[in-house]
Short mmCIF file of C-alpha atoms and ligand atoms in Angstrom, two decimals:
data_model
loop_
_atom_site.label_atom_id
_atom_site.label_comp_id
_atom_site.label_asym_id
_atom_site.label_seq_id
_atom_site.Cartn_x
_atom_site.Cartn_y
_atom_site.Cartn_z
CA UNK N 187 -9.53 -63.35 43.05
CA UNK N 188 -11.13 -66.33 42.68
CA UNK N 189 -8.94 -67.76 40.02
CA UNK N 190 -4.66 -66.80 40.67
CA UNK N 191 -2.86 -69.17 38.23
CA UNK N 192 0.37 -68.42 39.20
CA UNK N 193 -0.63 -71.10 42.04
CA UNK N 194 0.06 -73.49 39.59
CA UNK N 195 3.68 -71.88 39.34
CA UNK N 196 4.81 -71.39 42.86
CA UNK N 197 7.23 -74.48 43.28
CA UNK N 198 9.59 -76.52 40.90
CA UNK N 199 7.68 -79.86 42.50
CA UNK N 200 3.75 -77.96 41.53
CA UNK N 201 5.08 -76.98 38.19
CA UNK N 202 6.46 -80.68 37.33
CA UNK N 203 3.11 -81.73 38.66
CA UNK N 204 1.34 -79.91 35.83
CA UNK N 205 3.73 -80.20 33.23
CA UNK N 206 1.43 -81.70 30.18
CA UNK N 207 4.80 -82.28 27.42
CA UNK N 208 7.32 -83.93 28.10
CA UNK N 209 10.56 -84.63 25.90
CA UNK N 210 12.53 -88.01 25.93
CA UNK N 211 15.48 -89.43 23.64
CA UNK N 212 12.82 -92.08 23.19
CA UNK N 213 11.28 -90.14 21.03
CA UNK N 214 13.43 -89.03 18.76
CA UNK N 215 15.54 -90.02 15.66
CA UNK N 216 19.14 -88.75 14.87
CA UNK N 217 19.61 -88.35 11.29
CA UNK N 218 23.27 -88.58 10.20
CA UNK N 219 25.68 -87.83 7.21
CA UNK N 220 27.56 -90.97 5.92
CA UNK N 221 30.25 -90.57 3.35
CA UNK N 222 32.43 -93.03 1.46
CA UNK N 223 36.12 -94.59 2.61
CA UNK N 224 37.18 -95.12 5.85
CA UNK N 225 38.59 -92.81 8.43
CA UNK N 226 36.29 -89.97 7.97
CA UNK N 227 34.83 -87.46 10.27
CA UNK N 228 34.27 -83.68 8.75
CA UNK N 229 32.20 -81.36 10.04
CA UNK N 230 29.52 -79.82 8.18
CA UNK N 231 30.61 -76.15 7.82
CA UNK N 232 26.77 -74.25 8.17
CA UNK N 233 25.88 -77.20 11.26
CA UNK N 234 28.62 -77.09 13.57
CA UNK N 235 28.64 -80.17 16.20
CA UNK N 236 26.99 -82.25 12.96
CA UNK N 237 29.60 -84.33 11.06
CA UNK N 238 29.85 -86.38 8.11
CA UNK N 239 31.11 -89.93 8.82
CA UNK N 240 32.88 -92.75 6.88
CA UNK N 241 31.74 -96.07 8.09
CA UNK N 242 33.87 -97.14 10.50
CA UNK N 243 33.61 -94.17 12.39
CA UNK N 244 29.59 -93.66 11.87
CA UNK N 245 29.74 -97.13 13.91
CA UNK N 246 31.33 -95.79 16.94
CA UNK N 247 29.12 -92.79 16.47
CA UNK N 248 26.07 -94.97 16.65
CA UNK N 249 27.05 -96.97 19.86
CA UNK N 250 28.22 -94.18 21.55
CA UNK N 251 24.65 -92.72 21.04
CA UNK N 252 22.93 -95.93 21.57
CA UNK N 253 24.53 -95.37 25.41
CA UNK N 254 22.67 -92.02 25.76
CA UNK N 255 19.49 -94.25 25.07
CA UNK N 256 19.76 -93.03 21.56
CA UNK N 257 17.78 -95.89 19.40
CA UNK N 258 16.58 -94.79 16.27
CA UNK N 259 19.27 -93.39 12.89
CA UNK N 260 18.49 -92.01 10.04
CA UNK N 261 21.02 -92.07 7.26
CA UNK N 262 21.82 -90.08 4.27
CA UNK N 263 24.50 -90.58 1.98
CA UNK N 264 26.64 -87.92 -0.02
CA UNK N 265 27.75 -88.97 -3.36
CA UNK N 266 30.75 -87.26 -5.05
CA UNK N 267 29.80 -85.71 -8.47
CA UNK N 268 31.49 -88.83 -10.03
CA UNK N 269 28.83 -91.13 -9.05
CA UNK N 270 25.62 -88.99 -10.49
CA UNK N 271 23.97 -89.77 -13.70
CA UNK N 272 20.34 -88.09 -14.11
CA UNK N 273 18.35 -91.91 -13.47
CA UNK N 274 20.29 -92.29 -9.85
CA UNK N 275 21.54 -95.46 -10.89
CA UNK N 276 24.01 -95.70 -8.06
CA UNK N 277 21.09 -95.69 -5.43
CA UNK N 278 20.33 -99.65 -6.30
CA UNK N 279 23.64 -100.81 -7.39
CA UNK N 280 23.83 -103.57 -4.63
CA UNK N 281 27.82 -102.73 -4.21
CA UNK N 282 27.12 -99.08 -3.01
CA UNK N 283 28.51 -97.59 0.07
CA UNK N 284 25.64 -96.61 1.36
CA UNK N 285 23.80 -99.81 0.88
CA UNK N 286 26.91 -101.69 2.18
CA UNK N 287 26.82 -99.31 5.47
CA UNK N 288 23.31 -100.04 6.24
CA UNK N 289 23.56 -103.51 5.93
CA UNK N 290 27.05 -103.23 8.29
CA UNK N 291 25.10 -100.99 10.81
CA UNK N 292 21.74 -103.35 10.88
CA UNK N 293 24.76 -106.50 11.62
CA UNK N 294 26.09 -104.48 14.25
CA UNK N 295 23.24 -103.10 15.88
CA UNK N 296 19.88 -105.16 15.38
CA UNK N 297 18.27 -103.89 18.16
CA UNK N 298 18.30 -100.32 16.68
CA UNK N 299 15.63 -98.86 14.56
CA UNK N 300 17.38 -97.70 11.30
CA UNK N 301 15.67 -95.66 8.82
CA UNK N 302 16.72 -94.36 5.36
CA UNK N 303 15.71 -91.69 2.80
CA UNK N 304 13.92 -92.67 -0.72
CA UNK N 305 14.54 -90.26 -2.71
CA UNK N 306 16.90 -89.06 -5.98
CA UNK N 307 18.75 -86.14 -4.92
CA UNK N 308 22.21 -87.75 -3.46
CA UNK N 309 22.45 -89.64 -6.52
CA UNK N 310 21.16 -87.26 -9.32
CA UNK N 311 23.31 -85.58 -11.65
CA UNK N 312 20.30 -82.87 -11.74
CA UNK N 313 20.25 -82.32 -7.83
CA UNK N 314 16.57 -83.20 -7.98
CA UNK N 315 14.62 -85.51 -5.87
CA UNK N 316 13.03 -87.00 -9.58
CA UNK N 317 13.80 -88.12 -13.05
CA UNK N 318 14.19 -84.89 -15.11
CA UNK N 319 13.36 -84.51 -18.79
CA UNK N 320 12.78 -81.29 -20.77
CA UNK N 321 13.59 -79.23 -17.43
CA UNK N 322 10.54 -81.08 -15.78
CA UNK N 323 10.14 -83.20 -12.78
CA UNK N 324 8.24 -86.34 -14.24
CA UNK N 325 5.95 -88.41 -11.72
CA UNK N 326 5.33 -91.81 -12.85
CA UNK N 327 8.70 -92.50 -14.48
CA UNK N 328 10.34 -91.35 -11.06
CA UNK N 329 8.01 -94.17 -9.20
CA UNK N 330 10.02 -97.11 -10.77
CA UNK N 331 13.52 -95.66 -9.94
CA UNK N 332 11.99 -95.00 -6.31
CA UNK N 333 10.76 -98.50 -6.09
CA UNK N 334 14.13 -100.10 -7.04
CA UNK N 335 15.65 -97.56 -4.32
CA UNK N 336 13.03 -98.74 -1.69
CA UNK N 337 13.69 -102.63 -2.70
CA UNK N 338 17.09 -102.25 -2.40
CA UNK N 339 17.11 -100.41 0.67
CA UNK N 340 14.73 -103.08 2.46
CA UNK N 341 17.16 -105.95 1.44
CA UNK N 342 19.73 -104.12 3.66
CA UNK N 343 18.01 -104.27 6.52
CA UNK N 344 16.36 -100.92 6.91
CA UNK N 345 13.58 -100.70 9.35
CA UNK N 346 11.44 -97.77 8.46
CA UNK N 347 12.01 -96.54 4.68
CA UNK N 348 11.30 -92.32 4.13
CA UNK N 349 10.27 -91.45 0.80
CA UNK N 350 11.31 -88.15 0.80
CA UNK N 351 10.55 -87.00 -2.80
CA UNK N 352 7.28 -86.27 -2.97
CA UNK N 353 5.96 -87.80 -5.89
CA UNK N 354 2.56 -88.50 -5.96
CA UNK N 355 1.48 -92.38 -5.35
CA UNK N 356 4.91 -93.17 -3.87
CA UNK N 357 3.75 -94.33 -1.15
CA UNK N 358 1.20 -97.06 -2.41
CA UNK N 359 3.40 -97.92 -4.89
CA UNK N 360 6.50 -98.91 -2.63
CA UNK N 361 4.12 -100.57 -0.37
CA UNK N 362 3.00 -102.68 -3.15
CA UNK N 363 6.32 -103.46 -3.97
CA UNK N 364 7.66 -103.95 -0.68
CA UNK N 365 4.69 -106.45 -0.08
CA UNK N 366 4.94 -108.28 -3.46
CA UNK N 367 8.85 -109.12 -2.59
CA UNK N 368 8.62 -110.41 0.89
CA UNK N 369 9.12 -106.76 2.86
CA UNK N 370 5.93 -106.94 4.41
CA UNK N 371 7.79 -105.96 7.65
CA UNK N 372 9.64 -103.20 6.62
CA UNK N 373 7.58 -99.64 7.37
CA UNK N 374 7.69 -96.51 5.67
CA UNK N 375 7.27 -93.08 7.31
CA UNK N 376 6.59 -90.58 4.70
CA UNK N 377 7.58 -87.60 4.42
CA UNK N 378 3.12 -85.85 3.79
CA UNK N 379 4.27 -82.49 4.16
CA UNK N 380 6.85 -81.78 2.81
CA UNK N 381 7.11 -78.19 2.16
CA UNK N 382 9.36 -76.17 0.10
CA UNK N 383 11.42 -74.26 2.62
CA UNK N 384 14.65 -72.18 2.49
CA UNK N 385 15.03 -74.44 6.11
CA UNK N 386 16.98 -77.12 3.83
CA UNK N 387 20.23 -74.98 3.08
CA UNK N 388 22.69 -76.55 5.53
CA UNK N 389 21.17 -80.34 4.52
CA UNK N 390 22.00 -79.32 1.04
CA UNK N 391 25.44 -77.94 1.82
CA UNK N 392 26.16 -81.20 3.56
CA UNK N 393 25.65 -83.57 0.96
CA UNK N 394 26.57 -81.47 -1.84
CA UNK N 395 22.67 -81.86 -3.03
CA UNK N 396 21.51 -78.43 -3.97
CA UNK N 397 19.19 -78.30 -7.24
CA UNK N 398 21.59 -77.71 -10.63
CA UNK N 399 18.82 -75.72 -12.15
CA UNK N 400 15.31 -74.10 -10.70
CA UNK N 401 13.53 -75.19 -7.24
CA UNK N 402 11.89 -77.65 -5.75
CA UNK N 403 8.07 -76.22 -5.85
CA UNK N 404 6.37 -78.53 -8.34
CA UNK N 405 6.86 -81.15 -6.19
CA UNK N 406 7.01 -79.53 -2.52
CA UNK N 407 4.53 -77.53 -0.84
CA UNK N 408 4.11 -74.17 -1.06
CA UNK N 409 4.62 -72.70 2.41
CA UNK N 410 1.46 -70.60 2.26
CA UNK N 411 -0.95 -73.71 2.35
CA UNK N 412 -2.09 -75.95 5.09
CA UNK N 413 -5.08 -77.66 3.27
CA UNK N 414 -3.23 -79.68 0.85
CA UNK N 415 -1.10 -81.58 3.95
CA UNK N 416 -4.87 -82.88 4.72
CA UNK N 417 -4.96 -84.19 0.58
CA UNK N 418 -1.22 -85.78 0.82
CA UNK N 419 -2.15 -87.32 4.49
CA UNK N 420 -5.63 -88.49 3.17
CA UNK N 421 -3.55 -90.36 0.54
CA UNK N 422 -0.80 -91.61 2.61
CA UNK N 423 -2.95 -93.47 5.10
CA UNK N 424 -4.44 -94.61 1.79
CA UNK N 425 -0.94 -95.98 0.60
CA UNK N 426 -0.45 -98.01 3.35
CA UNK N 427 2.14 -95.22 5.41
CA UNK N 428 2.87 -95.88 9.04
CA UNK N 429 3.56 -92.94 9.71
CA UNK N 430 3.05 -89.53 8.69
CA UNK N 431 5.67 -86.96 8.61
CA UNK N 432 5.32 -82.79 8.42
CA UNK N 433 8.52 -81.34 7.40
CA UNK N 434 10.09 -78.24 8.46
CA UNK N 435 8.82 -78.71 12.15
CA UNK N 436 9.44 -74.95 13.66
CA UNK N 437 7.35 -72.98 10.88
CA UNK N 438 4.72 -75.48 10.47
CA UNK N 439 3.15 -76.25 13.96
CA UNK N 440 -0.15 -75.81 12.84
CA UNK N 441 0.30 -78.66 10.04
CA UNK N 442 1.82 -80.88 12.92
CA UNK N 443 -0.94 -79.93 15.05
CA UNK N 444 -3.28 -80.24 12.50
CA UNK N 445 -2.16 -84.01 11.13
CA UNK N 446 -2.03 -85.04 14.50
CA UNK N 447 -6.09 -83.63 15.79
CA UNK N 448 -7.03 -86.17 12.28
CA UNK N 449 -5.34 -88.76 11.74
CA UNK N 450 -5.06 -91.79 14.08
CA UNK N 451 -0.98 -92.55 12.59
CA UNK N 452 1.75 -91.05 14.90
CA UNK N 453 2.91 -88.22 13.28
CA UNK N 454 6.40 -87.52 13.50
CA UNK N 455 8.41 -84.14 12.54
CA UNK N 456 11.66 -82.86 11.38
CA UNK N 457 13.12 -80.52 13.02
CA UNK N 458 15.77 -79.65 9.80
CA UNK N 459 18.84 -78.45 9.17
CA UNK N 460 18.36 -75.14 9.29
CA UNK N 461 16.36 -75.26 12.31
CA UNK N 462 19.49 -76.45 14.27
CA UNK N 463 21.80 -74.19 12.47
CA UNK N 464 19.52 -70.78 13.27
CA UNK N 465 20.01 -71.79 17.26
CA UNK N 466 23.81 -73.01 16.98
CA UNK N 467 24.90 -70.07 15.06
CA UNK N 468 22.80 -67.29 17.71
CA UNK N 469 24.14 -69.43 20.36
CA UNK N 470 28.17 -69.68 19.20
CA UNK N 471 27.80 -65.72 18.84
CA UNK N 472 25.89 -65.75 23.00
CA UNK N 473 22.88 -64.30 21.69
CA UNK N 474 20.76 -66.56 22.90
CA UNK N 475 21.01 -70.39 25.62
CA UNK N 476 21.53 -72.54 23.11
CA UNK N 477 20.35 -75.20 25.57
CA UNK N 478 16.99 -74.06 26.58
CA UNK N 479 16.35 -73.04 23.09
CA UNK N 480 16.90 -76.19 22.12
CA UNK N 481 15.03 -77.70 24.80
CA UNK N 482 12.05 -75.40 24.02
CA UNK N 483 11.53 -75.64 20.33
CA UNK N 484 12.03 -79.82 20.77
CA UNK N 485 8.63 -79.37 23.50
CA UNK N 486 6.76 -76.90 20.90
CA UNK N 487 6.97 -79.81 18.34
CA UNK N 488 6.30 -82.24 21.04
CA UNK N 489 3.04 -79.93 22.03
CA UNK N 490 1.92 -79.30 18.41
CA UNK N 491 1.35 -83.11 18.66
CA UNK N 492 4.46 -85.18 17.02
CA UNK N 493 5.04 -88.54 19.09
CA UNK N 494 8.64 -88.77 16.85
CA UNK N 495 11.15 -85.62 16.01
CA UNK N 496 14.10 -86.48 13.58
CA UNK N 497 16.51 -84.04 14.93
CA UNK N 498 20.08 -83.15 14.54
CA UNK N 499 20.32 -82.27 18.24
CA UNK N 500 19.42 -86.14 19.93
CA UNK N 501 22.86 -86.68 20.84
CA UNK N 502 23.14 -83.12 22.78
CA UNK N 503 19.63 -83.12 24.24
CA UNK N 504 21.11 -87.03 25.61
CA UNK N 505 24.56 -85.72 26.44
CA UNK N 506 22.35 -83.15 28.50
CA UNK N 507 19.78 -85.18 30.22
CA UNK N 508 22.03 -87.42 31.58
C1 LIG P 876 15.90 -84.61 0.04
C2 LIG P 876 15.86 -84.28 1.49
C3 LIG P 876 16.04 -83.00 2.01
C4 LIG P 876 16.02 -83.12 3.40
C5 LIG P 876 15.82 -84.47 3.70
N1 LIG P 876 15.70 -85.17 2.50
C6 LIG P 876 16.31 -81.70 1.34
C7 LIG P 876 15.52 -81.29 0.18
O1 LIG P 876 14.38 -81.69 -0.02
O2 LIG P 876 16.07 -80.51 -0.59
C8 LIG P 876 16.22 -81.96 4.32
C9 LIG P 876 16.62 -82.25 5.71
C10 LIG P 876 17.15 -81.09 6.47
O3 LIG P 876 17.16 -79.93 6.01
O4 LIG P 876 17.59 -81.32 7.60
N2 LIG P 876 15.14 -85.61 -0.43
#
């Protein structure tokens, strides 16, 4: 035999020799779960290890991550019932906790790379990501509510904004906006593929977000398709995104892998709740290494071609690599 891969195999030193992936905390962002008051720190019943923080305590969070090289945060806010109304007015009222946090964490932590989410759910009375009238989903009015969002978000310091909502012409419009009101700094990575995926259950659970009434798929992608992600990324490099974002990450390889063979943006991927929550909950029950599963669904993203993963396991895969 002429050819004998397992040469390639024989030694721990050969195999790290050939090893084309590689997975680093640099590359990732750690999306968190900020609620109001002070004092807070409840776990998130279907994501165990994942918690929802107040503040003060999302602060300590942060720099105790920030020492496992941990440099990039994403957000997201849950909003008692209280605070809804169906236009999301709380999402630009200046005096909002979540607003207030950002601004507190950017203070704190320059050096970090903070990102936030654009989009209506947290803050909507109707549990959907846009302004609903007549049981629809309208476009255009949405854009106006998600530019305020983005405006106000950018005066707080975020670094890279993620329209999450899926509206069509978000993205050029917030860029516009961003521009015309001295933002030209701040970046958006947007979410291109967003798909709508039963993947999103524990996310929903933990910010009390779940739709009041139908689904999301007027506005999401239906899972069968993989030519409409090259439509939405045509139009997002358009728009002015930085980068380009497939969302879920596990089911949708070939999108990542797809975005990433045509488009010169780095393409990043989230690896969502339920993701994390399918490996915790085999793992907590020793059906499977929750470690190396971990480990090897983070390199299939990385191999599928995303530079960035927003995943819920950063701080473990630190904890572990240290
Ligand atoms: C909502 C939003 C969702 C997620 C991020 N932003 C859920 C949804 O679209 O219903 C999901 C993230 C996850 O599941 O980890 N704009």
């Amino acid at each position: 035999m002429l050819r004998r891969p397992r040469r390639n195999r024989k030694s721990e030193a050969v195999r790290s020799l050939i090893e084309e992936t590689s997975l680093s905390v640099n590359d990732m962002i750690f999306p968190m779960f900020l609620v109001a008051g002070s004092n807070h720190k409840i776990e998130v019943a279907s994501m165990p290890g994942i918690y929802r923080f107040s503040i003060d305590l999302m602060l300590r969070e942060i720099e105790a991550c920030m020492k496992l090289g941990i440099m990039a945060f994403d957000v997201f806010p849950a909003y008692p019932e209280t605070l809804k109304d169906s236009i999301a007015s709380e999402s630009y009222n200046p005096e909002t906790f979540y607003l207030k946090a950002l601004r507190e964490i950017k203070k704190n932590f320059p050096e970090i790379c903070l990102m936030s989410d654009v989009a209506m759910d947290p803050y909507s009375s109707d549990g959907h990501d846009g302004l609903v009238k007549n049981g629809k989903i309208l476009n255009d009015e949405t854009l106006e509510i998600l530019g305020r969002m983005s405006l106000a978000q950018a005066d707080a310091g975020v670094d890279i904004l993620g329209p999450s909502d899926m509206m069509d012409g978000r993205v050029g419009y917030i860029r516009g906006l961003l521009d015309e009101n001295g933002y030209s700094e701040t970046s958006i990575m947007s979410y291109t593929a967003k798909y709508a995926s039963a993947f999103y259950g524990p996310f929903r659970d933990a910010l009390d977000s779940a739709p009041k009434f139908g689904d999301k798929k007027t506005y999401q992608m239906n899972p069968a398709n993989s030519k409409e992600a090259l439509i939405e990324a045509d139009l997002d490099m358009e728009e002015g995104a930085d980068f380009l974002m497939v969302k879920p990450a596990l089911a949708y390889l070939d999108i990542i892998k797809l975005l990433s063979e045509n488009y010169p943006l780095p393409i990043a991927a989230y690896n969502v709740s339920g993701e994390y929550s399918m490996i915790k909950a085999a793992a907590n029950r020793g059906w499977l290494d929750g470690d190396r599963a971990m480990h090897e669904s983070l390199l299939s993203i990385r191999r599928a071609g995303a530079k960035v993963i927003l995943t819920y396991f950063a701080k473990e895969f630190a904890l572990l690599s240290k």
